[in-house]
XYZ file of C-alpha atoms in Angstrom:
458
model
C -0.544 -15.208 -27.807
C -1.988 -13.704 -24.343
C 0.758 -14.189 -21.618
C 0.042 -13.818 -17.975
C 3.143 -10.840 -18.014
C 3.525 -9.297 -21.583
C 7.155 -8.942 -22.387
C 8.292 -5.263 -22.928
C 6.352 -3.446 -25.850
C 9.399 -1.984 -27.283
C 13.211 -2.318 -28.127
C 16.003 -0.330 -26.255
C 17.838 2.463 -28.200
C 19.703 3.823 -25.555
C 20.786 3.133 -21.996
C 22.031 4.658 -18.875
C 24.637 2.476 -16.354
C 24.082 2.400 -12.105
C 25.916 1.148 -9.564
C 25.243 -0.954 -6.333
C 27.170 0.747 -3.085
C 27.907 -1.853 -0.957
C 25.570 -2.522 2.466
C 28.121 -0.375 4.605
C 28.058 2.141 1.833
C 24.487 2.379 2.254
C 24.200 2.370 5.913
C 26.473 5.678 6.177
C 24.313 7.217 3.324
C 20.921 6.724 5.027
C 22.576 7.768 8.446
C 23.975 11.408 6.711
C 20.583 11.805 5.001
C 18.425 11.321 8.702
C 16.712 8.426 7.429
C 15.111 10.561 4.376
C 15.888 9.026 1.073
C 14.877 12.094 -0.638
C 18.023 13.477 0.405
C 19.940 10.304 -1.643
C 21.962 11.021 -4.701
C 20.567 9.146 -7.462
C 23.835 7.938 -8.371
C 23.685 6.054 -5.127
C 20.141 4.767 -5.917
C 20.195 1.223 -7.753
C 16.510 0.887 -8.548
C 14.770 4.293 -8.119
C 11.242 3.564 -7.134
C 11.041 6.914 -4.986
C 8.230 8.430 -7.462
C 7.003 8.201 -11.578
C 6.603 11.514 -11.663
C 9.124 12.995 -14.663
C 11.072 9.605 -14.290
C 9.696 8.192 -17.790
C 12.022 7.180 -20.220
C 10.618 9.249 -23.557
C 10.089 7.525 -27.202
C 12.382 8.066 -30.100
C 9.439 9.983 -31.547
C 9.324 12.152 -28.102
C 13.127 12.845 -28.613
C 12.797 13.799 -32.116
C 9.843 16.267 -31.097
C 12.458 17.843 -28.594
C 14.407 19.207 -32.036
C 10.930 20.659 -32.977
C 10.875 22.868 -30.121
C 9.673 26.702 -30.556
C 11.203 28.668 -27.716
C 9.136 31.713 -28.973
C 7.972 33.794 -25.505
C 4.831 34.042 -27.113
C 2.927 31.632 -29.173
C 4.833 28.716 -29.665
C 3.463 26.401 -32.255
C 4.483 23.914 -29.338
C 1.934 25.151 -27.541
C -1.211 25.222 -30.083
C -0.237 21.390 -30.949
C -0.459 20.521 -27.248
C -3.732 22.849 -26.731
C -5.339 20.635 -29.564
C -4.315 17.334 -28.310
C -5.594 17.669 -24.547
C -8.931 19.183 -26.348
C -9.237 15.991 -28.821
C -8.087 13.354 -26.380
C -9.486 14.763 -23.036
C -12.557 16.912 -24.546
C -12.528 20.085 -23.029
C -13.042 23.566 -23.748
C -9.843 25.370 -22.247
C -6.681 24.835 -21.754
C -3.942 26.301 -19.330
C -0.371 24.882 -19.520
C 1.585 25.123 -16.097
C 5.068 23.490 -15.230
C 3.561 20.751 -13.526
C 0.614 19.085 -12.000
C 0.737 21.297 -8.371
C 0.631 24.367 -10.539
C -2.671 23.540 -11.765
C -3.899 22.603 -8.377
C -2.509 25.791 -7.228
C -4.712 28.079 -9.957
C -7.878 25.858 -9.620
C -7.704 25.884 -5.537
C -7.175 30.182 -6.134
C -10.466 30.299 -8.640
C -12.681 28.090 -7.043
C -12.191 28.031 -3.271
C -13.896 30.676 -0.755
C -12.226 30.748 2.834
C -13.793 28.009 4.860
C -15.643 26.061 1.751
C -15.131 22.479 2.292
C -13.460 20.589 -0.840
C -14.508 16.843 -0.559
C -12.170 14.188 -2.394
C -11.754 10.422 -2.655
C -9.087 10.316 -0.273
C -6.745 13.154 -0.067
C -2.948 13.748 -2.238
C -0.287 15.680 -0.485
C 0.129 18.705 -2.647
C -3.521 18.792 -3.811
C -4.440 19.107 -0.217
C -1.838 21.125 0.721
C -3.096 24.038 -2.224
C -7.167 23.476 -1.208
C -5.894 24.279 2.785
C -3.458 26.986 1.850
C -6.778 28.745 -0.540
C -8.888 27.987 3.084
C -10.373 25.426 1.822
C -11.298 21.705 4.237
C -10.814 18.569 2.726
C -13.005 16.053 3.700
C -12.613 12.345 2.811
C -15.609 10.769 0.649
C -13.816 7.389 -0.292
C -15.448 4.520 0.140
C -14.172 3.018 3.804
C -13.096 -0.216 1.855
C -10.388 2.055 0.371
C -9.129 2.602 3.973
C -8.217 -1.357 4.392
C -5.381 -3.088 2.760
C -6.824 -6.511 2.634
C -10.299 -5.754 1.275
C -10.191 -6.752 -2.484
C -12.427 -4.480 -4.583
C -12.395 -4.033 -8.199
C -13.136 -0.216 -7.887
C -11.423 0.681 -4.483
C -11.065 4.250 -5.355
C -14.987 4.921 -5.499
C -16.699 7.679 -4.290
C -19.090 7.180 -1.503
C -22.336 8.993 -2.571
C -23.984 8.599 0.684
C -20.674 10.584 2.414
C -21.461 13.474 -0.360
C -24.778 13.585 0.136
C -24.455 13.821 3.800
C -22.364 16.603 3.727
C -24.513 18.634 0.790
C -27.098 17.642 3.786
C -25.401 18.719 6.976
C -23.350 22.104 4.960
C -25.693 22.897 2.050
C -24.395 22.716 -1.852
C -23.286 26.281 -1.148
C -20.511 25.642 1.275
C -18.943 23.204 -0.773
C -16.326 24.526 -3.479
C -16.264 21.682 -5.627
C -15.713 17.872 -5.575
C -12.230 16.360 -6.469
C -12.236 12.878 -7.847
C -8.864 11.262 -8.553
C -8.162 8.813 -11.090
C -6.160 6.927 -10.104
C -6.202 7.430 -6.289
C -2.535 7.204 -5.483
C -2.337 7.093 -1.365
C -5.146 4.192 -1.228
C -2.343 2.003 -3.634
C -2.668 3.535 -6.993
C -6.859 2.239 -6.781
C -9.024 2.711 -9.993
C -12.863 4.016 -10.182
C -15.212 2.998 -12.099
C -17.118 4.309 -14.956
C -20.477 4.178 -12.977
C -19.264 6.050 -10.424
C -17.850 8.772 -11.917
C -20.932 9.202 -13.777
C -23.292 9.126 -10.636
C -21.200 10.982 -8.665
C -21.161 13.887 -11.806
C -25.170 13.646 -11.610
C -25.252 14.156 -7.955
C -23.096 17.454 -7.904
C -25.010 18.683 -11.030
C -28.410 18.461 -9.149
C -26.685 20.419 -6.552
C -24.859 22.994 -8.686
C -21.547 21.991 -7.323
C -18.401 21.305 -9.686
C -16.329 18.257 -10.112
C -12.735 18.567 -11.192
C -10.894 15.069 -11.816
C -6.760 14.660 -10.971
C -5.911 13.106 -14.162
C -2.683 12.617 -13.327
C -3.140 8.878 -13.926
C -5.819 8.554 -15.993
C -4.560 6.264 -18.809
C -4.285 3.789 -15.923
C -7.956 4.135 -14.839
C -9.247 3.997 -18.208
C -7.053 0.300 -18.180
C -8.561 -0.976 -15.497
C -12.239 0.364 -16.663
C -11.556 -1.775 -19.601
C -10.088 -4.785 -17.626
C -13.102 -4.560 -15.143
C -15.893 -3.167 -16.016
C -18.771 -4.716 -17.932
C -19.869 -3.019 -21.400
C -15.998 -1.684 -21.809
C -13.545 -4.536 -22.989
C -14.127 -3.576 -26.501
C -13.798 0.061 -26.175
C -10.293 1.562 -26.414
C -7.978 3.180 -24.408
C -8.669 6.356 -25.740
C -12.582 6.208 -26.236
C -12.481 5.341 -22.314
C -10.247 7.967 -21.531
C -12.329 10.767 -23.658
C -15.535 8.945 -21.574
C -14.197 9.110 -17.902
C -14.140 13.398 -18.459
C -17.729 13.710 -19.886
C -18.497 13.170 -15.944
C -16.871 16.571 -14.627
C -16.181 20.120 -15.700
C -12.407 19.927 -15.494
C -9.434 18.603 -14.570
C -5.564 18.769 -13.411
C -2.740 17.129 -14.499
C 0.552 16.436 -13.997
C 2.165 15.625 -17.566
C 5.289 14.020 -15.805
C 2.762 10.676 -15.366
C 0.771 9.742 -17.760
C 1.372 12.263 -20.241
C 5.252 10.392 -20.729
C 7.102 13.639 -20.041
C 9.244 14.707 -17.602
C 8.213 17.996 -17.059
C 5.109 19.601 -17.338
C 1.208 20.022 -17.051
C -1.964 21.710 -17.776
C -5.653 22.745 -16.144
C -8.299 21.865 -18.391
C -11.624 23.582 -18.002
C -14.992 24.539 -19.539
C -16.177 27.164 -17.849
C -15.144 30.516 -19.685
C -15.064 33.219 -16.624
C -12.898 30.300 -14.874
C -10.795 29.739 -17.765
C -9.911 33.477 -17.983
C -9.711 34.117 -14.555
C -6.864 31.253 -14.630
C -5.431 32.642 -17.510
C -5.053 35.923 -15.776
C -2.972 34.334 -12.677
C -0.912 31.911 -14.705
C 1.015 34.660 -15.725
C 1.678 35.447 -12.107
C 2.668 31.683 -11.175
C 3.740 30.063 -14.082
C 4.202 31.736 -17.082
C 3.128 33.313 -20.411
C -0.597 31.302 -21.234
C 0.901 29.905 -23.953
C 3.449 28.222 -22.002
C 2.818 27.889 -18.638
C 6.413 27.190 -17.251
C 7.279 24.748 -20.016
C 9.714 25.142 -23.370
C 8.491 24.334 -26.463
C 10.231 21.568 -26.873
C 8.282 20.052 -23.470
C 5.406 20.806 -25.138
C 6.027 18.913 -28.213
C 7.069 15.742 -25.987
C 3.571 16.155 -24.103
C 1.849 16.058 -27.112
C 3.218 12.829 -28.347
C 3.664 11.109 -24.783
C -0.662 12.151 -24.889
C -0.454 9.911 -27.998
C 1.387 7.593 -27.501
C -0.244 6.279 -23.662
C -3.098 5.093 -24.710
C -1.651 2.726 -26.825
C -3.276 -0.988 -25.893
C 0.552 -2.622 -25.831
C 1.915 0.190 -24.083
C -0.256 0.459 -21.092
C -0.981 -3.512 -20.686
C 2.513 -3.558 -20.068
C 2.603 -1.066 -18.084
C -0.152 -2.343 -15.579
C 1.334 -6.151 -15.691
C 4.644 -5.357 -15.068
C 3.804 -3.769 -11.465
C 1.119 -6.744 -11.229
C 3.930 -9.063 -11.615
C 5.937 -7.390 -8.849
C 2.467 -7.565 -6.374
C 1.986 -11.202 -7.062
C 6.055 -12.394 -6.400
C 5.522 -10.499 -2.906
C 1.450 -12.094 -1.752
C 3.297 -15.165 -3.282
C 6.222 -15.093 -0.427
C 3.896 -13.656 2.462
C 4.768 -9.891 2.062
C 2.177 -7.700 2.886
C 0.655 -5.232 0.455
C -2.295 -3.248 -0.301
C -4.395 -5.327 -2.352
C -5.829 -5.228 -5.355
C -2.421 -4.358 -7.054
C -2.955 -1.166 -8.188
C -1.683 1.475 -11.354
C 1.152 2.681 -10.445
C 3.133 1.228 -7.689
C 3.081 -1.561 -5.224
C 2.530 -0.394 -1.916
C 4.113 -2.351 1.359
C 1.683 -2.365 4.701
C 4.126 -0.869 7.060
C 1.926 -1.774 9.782
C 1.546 -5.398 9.144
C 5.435 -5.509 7.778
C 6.523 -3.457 10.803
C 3.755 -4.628 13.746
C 6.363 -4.059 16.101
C 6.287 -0.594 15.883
C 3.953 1.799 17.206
C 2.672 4.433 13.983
C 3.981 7.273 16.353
C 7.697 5.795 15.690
C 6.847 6.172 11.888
C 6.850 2.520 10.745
C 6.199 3.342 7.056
C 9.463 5.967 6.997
C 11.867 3.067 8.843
C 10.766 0.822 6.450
C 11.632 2.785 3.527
C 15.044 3.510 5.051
C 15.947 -0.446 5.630
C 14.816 -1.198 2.598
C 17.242 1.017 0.779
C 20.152 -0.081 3.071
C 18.635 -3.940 2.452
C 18.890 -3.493 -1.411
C 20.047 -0.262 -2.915
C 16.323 -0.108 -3.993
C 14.292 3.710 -3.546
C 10.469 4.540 -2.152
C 9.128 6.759 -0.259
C 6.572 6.769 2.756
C 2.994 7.355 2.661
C 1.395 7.259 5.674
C 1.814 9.610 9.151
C 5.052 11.721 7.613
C 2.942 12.455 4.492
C -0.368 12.702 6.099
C 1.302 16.001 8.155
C -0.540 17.715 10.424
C -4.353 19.364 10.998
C -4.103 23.327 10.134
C -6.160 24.329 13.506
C -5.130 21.908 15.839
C -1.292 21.206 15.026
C -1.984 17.379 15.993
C -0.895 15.011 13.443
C -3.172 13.293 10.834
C -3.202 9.462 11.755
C -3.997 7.955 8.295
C -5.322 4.299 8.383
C -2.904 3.098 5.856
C 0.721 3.296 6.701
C 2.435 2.433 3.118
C 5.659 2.361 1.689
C 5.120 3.057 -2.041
C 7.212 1.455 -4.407
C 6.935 2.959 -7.575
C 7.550 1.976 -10.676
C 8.905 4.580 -13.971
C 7.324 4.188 -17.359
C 8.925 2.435 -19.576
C 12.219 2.405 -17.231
C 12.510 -1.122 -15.653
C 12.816 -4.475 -16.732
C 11.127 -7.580 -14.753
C 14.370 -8.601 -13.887
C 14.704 -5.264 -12.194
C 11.655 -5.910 -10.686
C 12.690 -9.632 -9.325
C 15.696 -7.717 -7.536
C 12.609 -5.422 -5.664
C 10.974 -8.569 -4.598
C 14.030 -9.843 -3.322
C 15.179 -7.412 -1.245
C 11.547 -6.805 -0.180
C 11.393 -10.446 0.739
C 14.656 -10.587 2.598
C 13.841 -7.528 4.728
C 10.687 -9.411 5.393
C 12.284 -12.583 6.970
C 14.393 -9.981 9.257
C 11.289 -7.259 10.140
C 11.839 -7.126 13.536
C 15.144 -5.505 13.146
C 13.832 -2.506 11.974
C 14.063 0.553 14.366
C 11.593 3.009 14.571
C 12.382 6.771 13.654
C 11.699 10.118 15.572
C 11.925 13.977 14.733
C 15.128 15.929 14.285
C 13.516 18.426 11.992
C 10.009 18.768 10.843
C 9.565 21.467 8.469
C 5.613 23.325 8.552
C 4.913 22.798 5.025
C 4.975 19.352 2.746
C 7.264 17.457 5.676
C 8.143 14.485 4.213
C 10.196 16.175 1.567
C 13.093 17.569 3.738
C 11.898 16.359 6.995
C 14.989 14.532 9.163
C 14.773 12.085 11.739
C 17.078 9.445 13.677
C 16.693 6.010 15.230
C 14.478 5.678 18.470
């Protein structure tokens, strides 16, 4: 039997109680943390939404790998079981484990970024961009402007442009540009997939030019989903053929185990270049650790390996998709505005529709995040001018086009009747928008601000 929402794909062995504060409770909380939920205990956080990064709730197989951990310094069998699963289910050469996904963005921007080299990407991520400026490297945007509008409904919103690459291979030369950085998924644009075609055509346009591609995994499970949902010649491939297909079409890739690997800790930069893989050998003993562990135990290693496994699982990952889906279609259904299509990973609130009385300068996606909390004990974070920080030369902010709240959801954490309590405090905040007060500066750090940034009500 197909249903329109599968029903969880598994049984639960072991749980983990929360408590709702009460409104008041909530009110002082958000006050004492300067409107920054990042600063919330979790114990005070009913539904945590704020990220699915290391929030996954691991198998009993993963658990029973964590007894199998080899804490050797040096050559953990951990580690040569994880080396051989990225290499079978991912297909490349080398493999470097770091403690988590910015690691490897950190050791890819120091190998393959020259000062002043411009890195394009289909829209940027916070830390990604944050490691290609810090290496003096410029992102530029090369996401299709449909991405850029959350109304538009596209099967493939997170495509490259080509015409924006080939413009700047045009206006820069090939030379000037370190290397192109496709993400699958593409979180800020709502979690939006990219097609098959495009990654291949894209691949064949760098490779005429000599330039690189390196893919952010971090969510690739997800893309290979809606590849097979979507795209025409894949519904009877599986998860993992489509998965092993989407990196034929670049010569690398980061990833941050702590998504789509099912782990909460961990991550790896794949590569097949050999004088790249041993320069990034060379500094992950600097940054991370020994190159057979990269920051990780063994016994993180083992769960990688089987969380690998285990996501590309048909059951497993149709869930997974559906169960956000369902959340999307409870809020278009009452009138809430969202990015649309529902993407991978999250459901992302339009701050700027859901807040239109606020100017972006007052930070409507941040105030909305903080009454939401104090509405229903429910956990995101912003995504739009906080996060978008500010331009390296100029010190002027970055005005991104979408102003989001993301909302997202753990693997294999929630239940829909968790999610019917988002939609509900969602929709009640919704009916009462105008109450919401915009937020201003009481401390903006110079690095990553949204993490321990504080602000206060205009």
């Amino acid at each position: 039997m197909v249903t329109k929402y599968p029903a969880e794909p598994f049984r639960i062995k072991s749980i983990e109680y929360v408590k709702m504060n009460t409104r008041e409770d909530r009110e002082k909380l958000m006050k004492e943390c300067g409107y920054n939920p990042f600063f919330l205990h979790s114990e005070d956080v009913y539904i945590d939404l704020l990220t699915d990064s290391g929030t996954t709730a691991m198998s009993d197989r993963q658990w029973a790998g964590l007894m199998m951990g080899d804490e050797a310094y040096a050559g953990s069998r951990n580690w040569y079981h994880l080396e051989s699963i990225v290499k079978e289910y991912f297909g490349f050469k080398y493999v470097v484990p770091t403690h988590q996904g910015r690691g490897a963005e950190n050791i890819l921007s120091m190998i393959a970024i020259k000062p002043g080299q411009l890195v394009p990407g289909n829209m940027y991520f916070t830390t990604t961009r944050y490691h290609q400026e810090a290496n003096g490297g410029i992102f530029k945007d090369i996401i299709i402007d449909e991405a850029h509008d959350p109304v538009i409904d596209l099967p493939f919103k997170g495509n490259v442009d080509l015409n924006k690459l080939q413009a700047l291979i045009d206006e820069y030369g090939a030379h000037q540009i370190a290397y192109v950085c496709v993400a699958i998924t593409v979180n800020l644009a709502g979690g939006q997939p990219v097609s098959m075609q495009n990654l291949r055509e894209t691949y064949e346009l760098c490779h005429k030019h000599g330039i690189k591609v390196f893919i952010d995994a971090t969510r690739c499970v997800e893309n290979a989903y809606f590849i097979q949902e979507r795209e025409p010649g894949y519904a009877n491939k599986t998860i993992k053929e489509i998965v092993l297909e989407q990196f034929k079409y670049s010569d690398g890739c980061t990833m941050s185990g702590k998504k789509d690997c099912l782990t909460n800790i961990g991550g790896f930069l794949a590569l097949n270049d050999e004088d790249m893989f041993t320069e990034a050998k060379e500094l992950v003993v600097v940054f991370e650790g020994m190159p057979s562990y990269g920051g990780m135990t063994g016994r993180d290693m083992e769960a990688m390996a089987i969380g690998i496994t285990e996501s590309v699982d048909q059951a497993y990952i149709e869930h997974r998709i559906k169960q956000i889906r369902y959340l999307g279609d409870r809020l278009l259904a009452a009138g809430v505005p969202i990015v649309e299509p529902i993407g991978g990973h999250g459901i992302f609130l339009d701050a700027t529709r859901f807040c239109a009385h606020l100017p972006q300068e007052q930070m409507p996606a941040q105030a909305l995040t903080a009454a939401l909390y104090v509405e229903s004990g429910v956990r995101g974070v912003e995504r739009g001018i906080v996060s978008a920080g500010r331009d390296v030369n100029t010190g002027k902010d970055h005005i991104p086009k979408l102003e989001t709240v993301r909302l997202t959801v753990p693997r294999r954490v929630y239940t829909y009747a968790h999610m019917d309590v988002v939609a509900d405090g969602c929709i009640s905040l919704y009916n009462k928008r105008e109450t919401i007060r915009g937020l201003k500066w009481v401390y903006e750090p110079k690095r990553l601000r949204f993490f321990t940034g504080r602000f206060e009500q205009v």
